[in-house]
mmCIF file with all atom_site columns, C-alpha atoms and ligand atoms in Angstrom:
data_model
loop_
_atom_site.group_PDB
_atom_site.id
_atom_site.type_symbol
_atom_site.label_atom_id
_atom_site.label_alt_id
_atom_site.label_comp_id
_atom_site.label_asym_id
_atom_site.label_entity_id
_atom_site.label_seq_id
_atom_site.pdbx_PDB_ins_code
_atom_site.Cartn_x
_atom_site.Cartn_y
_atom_site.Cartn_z
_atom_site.occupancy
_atom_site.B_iso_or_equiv
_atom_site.pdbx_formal_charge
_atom_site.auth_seq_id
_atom_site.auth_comp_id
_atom_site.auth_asym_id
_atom_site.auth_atom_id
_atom_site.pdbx_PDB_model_num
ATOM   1   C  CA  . UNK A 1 1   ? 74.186  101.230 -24.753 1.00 95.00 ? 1   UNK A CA  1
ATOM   2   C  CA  . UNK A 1 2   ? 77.264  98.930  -24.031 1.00 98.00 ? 2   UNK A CA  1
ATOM   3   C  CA  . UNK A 1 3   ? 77.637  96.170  -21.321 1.00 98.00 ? 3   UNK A CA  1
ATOM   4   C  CA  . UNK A 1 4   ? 81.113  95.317  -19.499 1.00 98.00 ? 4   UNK A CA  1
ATOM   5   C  CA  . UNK A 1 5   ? 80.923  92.550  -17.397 1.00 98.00 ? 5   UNK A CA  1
ATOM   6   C  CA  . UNK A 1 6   ? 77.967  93.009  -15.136 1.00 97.00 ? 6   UNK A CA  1
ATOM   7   C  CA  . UNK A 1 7   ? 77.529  96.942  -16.080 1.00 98.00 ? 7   UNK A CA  1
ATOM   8   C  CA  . UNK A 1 8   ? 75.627  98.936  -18.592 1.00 98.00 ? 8   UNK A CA  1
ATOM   9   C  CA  . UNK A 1 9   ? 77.100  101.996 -19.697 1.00 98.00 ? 9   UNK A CA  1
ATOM   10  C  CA  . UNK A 1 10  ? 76.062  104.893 -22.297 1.00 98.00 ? 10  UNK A CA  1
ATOM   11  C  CA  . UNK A 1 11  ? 77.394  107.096 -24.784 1.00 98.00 ? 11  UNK A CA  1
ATOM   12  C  CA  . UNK A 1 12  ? 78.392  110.113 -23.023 1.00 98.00 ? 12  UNK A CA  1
ATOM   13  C  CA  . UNK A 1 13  ? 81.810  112.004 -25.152 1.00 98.00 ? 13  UNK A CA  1
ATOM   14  C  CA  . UNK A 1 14  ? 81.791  111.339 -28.896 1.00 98.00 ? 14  UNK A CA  1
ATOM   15  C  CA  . UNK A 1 15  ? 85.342  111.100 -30.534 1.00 98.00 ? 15  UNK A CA  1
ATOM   16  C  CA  . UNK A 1 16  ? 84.450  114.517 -32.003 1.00 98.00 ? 16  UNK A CA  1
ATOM   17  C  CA  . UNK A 1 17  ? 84.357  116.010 -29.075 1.00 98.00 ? 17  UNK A CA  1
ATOM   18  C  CA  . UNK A 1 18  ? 87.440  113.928 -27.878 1.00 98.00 ? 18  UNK A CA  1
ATOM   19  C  CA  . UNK A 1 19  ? 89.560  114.857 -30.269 1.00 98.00 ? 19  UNK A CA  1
ATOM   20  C  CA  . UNK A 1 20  ? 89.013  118.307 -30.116 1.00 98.00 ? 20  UNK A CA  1
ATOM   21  C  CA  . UNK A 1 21  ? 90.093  118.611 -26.463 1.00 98.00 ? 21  UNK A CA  1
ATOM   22  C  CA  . UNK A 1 22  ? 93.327  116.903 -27.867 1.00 98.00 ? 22  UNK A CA  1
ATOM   23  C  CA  . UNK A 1 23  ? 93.870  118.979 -30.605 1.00 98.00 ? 23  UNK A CA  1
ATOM   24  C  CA  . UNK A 1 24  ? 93.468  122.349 -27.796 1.00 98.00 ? 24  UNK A CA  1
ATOM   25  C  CA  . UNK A 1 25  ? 95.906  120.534 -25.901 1.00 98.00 ? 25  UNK A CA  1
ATOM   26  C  CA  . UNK A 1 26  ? 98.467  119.925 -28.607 1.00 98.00 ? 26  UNK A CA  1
ATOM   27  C  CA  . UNK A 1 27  ? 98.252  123.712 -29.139 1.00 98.00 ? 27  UNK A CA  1
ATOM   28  C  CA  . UNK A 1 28  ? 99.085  124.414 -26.140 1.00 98.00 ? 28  UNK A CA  1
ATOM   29  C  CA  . UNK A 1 29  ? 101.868 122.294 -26.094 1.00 98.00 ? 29  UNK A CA  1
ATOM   30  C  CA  . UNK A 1 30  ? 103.464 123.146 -29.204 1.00 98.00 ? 30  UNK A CA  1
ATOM   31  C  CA  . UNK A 1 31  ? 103.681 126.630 -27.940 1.00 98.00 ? 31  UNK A CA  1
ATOM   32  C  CA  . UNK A 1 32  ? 105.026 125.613 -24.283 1.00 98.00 ? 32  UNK A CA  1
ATOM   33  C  CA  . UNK A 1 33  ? 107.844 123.143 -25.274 1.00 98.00 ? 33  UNK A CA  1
ATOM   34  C  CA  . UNK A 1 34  ? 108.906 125.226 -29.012 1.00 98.00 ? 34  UNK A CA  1
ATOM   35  C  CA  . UNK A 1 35  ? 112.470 124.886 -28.865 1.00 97.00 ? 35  UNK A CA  1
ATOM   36  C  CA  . UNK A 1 36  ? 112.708 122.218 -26.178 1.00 96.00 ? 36  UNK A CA  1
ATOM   37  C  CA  . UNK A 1 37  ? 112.860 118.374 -26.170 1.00 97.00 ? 37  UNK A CA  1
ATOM   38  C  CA  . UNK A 1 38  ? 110.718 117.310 -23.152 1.00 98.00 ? 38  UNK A CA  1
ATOM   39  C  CA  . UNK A 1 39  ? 109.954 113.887 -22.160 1.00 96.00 ? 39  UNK A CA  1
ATOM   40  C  CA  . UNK A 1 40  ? 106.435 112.672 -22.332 1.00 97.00 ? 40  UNK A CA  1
ATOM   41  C  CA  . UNK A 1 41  ? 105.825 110.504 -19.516 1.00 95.00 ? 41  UNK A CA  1
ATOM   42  C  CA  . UNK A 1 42  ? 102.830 108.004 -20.150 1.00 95.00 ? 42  UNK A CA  1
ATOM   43  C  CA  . UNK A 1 43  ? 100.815 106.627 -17.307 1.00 93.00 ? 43  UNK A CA  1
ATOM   44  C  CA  . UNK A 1 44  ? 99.860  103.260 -18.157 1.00 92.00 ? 44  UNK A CA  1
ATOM   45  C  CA  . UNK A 1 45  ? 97.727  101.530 -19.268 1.00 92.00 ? 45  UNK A CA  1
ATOM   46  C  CA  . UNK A 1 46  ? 95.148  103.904 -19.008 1.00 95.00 ? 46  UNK A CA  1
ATOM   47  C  CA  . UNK A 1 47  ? 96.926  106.446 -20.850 1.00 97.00 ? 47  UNK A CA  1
ATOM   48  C  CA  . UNK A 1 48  ? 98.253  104.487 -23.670 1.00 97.00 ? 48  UNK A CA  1
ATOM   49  C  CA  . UNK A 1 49  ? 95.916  105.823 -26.409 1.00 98.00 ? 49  UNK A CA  1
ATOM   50  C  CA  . UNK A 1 50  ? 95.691  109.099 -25.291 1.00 98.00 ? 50  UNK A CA  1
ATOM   51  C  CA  . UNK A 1 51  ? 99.456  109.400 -25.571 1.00 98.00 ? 51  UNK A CA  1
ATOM   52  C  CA  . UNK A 1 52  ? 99.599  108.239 -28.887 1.00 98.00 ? 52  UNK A CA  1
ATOM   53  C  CA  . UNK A 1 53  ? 97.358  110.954 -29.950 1.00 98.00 ? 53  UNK A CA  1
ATOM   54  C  CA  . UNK A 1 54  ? 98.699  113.887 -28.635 1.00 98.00 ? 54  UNK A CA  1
ATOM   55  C  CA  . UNK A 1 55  ? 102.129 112.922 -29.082 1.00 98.00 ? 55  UNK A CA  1
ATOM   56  C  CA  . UNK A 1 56  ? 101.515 112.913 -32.532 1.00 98.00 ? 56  UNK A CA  1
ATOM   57  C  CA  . UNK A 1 57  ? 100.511 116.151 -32.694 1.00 98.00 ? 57  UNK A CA  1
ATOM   58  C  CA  . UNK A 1 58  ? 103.670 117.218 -30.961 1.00 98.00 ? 58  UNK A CA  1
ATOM   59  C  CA  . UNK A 1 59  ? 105.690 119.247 -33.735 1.00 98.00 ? 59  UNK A CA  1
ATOM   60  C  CA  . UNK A 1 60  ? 109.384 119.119 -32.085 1.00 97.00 ? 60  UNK A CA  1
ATOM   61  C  CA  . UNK A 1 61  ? 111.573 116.663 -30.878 1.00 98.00 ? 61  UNK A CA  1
ATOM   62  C  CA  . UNK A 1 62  ? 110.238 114.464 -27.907 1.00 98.00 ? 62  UNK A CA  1
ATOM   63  C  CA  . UNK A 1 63  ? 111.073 111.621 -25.845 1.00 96.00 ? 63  UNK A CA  1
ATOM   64  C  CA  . UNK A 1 64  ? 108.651 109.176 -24.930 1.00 96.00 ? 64  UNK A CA  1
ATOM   65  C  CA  . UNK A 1 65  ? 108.360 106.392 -21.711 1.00 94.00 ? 65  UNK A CA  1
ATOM   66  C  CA  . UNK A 1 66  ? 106.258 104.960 -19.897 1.00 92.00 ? 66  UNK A CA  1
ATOM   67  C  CA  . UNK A 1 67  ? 105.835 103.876 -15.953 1.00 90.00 ? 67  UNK A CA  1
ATOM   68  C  CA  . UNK A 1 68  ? 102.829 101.490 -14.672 1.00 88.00 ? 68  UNK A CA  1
ATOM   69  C  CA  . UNK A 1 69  ? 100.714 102.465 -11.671 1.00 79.00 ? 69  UNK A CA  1
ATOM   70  C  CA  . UNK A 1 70  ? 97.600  101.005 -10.224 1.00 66.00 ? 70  UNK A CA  1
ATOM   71  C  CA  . UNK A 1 71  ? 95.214  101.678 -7.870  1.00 62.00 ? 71  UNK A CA  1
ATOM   72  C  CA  . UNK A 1 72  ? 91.459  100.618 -9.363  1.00 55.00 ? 72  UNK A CA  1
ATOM   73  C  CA  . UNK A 1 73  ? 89.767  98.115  -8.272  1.00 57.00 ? 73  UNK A CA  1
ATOM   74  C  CA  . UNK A 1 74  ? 86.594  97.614  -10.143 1.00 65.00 ? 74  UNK A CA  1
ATOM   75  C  CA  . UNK A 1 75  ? 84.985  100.798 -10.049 1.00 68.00 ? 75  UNK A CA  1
ATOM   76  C  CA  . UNK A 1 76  ? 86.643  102.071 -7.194  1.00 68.00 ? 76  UNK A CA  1
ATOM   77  C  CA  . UNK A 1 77  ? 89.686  104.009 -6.289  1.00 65.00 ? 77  UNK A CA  1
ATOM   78  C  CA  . UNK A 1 78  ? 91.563  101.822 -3.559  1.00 63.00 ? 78  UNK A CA  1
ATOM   79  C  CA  . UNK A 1 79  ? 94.239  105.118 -2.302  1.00 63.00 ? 79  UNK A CA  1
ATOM   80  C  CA  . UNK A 1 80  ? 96.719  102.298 -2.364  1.00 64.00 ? 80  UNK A CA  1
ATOM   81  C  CA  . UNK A 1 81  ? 98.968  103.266 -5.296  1.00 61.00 ? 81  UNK A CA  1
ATOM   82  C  CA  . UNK A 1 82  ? 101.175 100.611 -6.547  1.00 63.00 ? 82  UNK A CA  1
ATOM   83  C  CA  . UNK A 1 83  ? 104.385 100.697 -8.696  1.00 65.00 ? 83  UNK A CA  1
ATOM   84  C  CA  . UNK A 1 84  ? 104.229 98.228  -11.224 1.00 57.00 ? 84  UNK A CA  1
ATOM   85  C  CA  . UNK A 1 85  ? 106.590 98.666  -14.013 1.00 62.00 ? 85  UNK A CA  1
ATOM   86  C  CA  . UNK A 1 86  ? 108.893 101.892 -12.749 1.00 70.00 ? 86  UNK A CA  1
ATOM   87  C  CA  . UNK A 1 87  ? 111.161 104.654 -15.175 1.00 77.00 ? 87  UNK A CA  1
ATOM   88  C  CA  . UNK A 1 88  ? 114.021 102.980 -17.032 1.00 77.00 ? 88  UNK A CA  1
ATOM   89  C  CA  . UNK A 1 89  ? 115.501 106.386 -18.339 1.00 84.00 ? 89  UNK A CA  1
ATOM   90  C  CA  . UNK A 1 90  ? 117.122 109.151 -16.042 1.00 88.00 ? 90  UNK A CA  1
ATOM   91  C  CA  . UNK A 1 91  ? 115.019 112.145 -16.290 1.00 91.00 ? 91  UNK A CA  1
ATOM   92  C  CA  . UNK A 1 92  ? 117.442 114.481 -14.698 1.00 93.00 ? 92  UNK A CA  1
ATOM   93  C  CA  . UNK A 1 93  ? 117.846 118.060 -15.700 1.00 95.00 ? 93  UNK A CA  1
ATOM   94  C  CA  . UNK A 1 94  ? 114.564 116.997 -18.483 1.00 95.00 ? 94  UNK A CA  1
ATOM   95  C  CA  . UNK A 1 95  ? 111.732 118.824 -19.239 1.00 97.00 ? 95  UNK A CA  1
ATOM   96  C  CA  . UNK A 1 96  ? 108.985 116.117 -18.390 1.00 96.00 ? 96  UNK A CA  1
ATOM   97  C  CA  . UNK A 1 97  ? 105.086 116.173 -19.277 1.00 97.00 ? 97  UNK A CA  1
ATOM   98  C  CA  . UNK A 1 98  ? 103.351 113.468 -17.461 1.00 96.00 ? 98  UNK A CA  1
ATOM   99  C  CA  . UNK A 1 99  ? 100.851 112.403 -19.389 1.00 98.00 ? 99  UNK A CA  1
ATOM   100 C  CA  . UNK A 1 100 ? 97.232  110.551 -17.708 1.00 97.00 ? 100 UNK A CA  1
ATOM   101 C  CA  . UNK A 1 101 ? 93.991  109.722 -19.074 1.00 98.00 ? 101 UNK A CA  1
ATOM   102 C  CA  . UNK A 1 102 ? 92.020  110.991 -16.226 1.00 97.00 ? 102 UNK A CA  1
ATOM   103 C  CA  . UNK A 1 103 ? 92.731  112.488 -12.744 1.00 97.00 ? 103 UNK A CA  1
ATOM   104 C  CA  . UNK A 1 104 ? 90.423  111.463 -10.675 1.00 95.00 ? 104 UNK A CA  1
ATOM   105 C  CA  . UNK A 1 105 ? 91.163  111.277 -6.582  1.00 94.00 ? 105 UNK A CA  1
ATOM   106 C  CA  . UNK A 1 106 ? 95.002  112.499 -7.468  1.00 94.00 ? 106 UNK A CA  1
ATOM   107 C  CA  . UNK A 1 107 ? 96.340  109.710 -5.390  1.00 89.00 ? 107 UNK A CA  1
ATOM   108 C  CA  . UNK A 1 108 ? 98.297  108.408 -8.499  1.00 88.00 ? 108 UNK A CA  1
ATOM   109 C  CA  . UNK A 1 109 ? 99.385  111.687 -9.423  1.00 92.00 ? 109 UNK A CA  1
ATOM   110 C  CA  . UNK A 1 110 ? 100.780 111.971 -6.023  1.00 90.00 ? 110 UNK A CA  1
ATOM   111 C  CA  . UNK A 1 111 ? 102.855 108.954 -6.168  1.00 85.00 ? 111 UNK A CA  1
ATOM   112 C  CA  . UNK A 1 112 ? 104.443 109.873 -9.706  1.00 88.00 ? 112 UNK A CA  1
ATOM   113 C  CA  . UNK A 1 113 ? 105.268 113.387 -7.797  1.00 88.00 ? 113 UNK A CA  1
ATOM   114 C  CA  . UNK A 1 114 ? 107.145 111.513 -5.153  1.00 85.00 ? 114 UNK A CA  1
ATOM   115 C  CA  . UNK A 1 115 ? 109.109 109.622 -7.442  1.00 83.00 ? 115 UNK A CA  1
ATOM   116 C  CA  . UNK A 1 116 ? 109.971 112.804 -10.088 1.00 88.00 ? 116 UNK A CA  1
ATOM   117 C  CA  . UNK A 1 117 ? 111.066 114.495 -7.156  1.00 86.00 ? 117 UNK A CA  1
ATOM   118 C  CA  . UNK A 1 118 ? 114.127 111.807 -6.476  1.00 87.00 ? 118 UNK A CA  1
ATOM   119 C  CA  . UNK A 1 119 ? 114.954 112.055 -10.383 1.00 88.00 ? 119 UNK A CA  1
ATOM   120 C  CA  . UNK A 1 120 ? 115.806 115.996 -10.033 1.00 91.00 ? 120 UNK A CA  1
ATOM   121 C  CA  . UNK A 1 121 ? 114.168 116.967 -13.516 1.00 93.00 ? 121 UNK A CA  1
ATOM   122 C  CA  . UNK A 1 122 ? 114.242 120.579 -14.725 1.00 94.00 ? 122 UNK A CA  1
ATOM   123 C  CA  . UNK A 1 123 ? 110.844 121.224 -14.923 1.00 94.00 ? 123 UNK A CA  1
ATOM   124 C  CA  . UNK A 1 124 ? 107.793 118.887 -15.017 1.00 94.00 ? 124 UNK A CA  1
ATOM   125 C  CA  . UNK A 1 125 ? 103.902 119.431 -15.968 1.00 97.00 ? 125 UNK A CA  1
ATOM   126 C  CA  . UNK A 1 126 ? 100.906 117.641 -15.491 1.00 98.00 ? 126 UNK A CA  1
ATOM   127 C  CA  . UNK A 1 127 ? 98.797  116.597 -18.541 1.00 98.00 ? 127 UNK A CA  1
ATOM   128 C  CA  . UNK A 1 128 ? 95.308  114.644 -18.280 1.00 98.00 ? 128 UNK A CA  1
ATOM   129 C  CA  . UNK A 1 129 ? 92.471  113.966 -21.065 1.00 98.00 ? 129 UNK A CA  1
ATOM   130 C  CA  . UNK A 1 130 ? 89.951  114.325 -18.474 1.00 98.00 ? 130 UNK A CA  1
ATOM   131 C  CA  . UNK A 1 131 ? 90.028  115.551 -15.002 1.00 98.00 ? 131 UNK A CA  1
ATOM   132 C  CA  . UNK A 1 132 ? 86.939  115.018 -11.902 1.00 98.00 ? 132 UNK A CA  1
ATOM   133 C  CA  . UNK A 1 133 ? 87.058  117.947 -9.971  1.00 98.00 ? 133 UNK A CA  1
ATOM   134 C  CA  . UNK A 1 134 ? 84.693  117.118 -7.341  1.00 98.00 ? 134 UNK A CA  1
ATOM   135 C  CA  . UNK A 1 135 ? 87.186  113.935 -6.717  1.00 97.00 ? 135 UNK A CA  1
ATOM   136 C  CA  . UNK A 1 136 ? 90.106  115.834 -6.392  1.00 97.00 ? 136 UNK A CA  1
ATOM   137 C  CA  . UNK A 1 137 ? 91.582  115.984 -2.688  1.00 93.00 ? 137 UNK A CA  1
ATOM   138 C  CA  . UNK A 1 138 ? 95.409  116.806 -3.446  1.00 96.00 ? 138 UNK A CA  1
ATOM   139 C  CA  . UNK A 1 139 ? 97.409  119.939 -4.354  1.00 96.00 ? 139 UNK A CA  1
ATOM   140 C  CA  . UNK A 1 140 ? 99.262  119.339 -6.978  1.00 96.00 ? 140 UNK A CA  1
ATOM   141 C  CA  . UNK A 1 141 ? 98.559  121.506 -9.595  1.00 97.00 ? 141 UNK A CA  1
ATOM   142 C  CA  . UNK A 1 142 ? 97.292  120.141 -13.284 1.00 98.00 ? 142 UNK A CA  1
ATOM   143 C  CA  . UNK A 1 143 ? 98.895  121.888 -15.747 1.00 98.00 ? 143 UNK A CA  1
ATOM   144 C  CA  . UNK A 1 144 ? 96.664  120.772 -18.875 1.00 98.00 ? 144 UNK A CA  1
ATOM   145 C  CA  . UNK A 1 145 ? 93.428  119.379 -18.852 1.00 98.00 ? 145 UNK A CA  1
ATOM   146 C  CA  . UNK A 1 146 ? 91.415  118.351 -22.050 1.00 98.00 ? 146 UNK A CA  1
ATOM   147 C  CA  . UNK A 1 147 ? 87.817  118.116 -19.989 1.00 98.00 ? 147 UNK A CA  1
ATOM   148 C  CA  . UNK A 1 148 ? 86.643  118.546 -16.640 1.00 98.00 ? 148 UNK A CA  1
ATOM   149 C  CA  . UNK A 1 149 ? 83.795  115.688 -16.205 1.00 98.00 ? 149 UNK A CA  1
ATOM   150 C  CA  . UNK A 1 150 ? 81.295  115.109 -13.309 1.00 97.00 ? 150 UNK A CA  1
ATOM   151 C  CA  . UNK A 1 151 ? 82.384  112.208 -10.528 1.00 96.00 ? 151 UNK A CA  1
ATOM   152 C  CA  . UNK A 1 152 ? 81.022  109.601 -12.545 1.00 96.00 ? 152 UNK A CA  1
ATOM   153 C  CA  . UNK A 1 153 ? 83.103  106.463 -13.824 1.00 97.00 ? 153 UNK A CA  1
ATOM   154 C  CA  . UNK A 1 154 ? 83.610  106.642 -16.834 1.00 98.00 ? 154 UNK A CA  1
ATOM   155 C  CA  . UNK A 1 155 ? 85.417  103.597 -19.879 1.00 98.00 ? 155 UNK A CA  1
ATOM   156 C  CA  . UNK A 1 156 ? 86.278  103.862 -23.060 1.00 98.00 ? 156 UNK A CA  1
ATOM   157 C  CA  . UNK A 1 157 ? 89.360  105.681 -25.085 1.00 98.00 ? 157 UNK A CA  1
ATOM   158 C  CA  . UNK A 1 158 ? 92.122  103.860 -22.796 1.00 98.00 ? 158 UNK A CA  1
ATOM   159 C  CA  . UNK A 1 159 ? 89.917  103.497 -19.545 1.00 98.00 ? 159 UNK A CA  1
ATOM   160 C  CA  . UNK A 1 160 ? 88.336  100.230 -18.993 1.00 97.00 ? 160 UNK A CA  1
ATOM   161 C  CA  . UNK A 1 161 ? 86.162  98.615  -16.345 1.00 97.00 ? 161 UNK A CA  1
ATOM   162 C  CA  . UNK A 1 162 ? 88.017  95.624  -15.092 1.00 95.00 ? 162 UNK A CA  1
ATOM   163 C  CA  . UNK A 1 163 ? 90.169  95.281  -18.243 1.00 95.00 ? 163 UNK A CA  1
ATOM   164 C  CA  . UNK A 1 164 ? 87.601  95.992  -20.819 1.00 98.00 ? 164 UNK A CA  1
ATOM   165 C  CA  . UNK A 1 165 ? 86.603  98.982  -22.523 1.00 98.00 ? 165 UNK A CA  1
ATOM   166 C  CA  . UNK A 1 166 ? 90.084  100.370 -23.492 1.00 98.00 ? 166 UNK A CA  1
ATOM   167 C  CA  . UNK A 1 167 ? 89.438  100.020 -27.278 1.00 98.00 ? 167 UNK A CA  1
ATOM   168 C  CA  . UNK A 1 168 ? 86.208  101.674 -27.348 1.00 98.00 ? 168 UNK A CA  1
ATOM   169 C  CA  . UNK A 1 169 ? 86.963  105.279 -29.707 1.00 98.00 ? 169 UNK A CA  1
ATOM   170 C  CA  . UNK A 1 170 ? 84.219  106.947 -27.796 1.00 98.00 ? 170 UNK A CA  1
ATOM   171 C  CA  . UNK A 1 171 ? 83.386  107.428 -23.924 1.00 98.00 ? 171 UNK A CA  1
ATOM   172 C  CA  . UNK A 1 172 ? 80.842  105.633 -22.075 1.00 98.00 ? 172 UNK A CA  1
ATOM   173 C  CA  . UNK A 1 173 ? 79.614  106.413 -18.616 1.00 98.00 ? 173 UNK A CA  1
ATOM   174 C  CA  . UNK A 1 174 ? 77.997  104.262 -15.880 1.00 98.00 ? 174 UNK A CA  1
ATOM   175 C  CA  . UNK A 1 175 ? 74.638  103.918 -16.306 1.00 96.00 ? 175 UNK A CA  1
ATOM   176 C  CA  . UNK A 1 176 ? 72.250  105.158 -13.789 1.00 85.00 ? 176 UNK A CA  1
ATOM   177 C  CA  . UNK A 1 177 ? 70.201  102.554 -12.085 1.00 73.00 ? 177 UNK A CA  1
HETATM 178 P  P1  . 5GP B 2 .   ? 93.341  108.516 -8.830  1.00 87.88 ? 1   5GP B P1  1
HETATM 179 O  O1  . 5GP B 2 .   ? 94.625  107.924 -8.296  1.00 87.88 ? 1   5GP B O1  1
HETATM 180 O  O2  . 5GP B 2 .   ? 93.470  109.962 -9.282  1.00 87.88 ? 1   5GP B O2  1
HETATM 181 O  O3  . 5GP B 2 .   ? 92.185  108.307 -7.912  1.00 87.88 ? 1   5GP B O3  1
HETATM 182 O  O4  . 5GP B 2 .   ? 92.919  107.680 -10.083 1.00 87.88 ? 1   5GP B O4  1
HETATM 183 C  C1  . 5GP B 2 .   ? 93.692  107.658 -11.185 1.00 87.88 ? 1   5GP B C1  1
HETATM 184 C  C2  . 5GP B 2 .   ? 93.510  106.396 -11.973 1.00 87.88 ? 1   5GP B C2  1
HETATM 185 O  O5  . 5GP B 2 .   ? 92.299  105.704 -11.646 1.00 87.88 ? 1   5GP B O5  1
HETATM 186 C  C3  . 5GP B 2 .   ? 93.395  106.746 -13.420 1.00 87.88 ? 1   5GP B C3  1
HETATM 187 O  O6  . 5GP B 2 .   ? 94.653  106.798 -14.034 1.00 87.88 ? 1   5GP B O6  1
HETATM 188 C  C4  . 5GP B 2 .   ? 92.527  105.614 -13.947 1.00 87.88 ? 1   5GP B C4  1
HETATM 189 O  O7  . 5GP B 2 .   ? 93.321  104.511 -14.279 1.00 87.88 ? 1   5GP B O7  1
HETATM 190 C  C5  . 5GP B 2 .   ? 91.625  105.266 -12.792 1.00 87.88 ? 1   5GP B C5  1
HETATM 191 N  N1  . 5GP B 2 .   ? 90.313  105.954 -12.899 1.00 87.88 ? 1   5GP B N1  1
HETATM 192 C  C6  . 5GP B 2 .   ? 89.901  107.076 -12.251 1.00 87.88 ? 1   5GP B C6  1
HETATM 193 N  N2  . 5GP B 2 .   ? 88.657  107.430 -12.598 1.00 87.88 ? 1   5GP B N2  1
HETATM 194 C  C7  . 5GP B 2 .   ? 88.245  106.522 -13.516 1.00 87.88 ? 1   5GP B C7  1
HETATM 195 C  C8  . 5GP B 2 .   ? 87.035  106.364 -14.293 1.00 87.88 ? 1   5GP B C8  1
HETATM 196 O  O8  . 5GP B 2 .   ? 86.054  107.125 -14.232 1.00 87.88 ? 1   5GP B O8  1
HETATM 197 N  N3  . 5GP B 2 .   ? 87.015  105.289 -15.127 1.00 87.88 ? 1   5GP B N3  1
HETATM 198 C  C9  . 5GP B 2 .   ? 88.050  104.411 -15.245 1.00 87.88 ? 1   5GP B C9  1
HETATM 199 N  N4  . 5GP B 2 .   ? 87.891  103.419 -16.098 1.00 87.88 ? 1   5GP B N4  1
HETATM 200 N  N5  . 5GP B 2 .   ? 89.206  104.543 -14.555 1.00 87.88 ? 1   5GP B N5  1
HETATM 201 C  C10 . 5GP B 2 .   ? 89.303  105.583 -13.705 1.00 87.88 ? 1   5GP B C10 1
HETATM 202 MG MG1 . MG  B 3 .   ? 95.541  105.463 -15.165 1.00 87.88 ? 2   MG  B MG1 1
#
């Protein structure tokens, strides 16, 4: 058991099991892009270490960049998505492979679609470690997903509660009261 701030949380994904999802993904990857020299978007901060990972399990060439959104507050998704650091590199005519640590209502992922759609790329997929389906209230299709977890909030691996947590190598979830 871990505490952040005023919550308790417990071991719930071990880096085993983490790294495994990863490594499917990679696989999947390496066999979508062969050939091609995509862009791998990163959705910070959240998905800084999960980028790292399964970038460098990408075999070809790659581009990598980053944009900054944020819509957490505490625990809680606030559906008001705000642009804090935006792209820096055209992405026209580019292969791009958005990269998040978790989808969880999709209202992020919907304001990354609205700006992609202004930068006219060639193609562009959707890749997330983990992914809450009963959360999910938008269309937009998710390409790659490493786990589908239960509506639960979740830190560790890149995902912190209130700024902490993001080191952790493991998963943690809330812990019941
Ligand atoms: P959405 O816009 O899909 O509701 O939420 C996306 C963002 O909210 C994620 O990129 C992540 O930063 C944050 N988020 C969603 N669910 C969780 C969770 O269970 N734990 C943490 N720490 N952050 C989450
Ligand atoms: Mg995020």
């Amino acid at each position: 058991m871990i505490q952040l701030h005023d919550l308790q949380f417990e071991p719930y994904l071990s880096e085993k099991e983490i790294n495994e999802a990863i490594d499917k993904l990679a696989e999947q990857l390496n066999r979508d892009y062969e050939g091609d020299t995509p862009v791998f978007l990163g959705v910070l901060n959240g998905a800084f270490m999960f980028a790292s990972e399964i970038i460098k399990r990408f075999k070809g060439d790659c581009e990598v960049s980053f944009v900054k959104l944020g819509s957490y507050e505490g625990t809680r998704s606030t559906g008001d998505v705000k642009t804090l650091l935006g792209l820096n590199q055209s992405l026209k005519g580019r292969r791009v492979v958005l990269i998040e640590d978790i989808v969880d209502t999709g209202n992020t992922l919907e304001e990354i679609n609205e700006i992609l759609k202004k930068e006219g790329v060639a193609d562009y997929k959707v890749l997330t470690l983990f992914f809450k389906p009963e959360a999910y209230k938008k269309s937009i299709k998710i390409d790659y997903k490493g786990m589908e977890i239960p509506n639960k909030f979740i830190v560790g691996y890149g995902l912190d509660y209130d700024g902490l947590g993001r080191n952790l190598t493991e998963v943690y979830k809330r812990k019941e009261q």
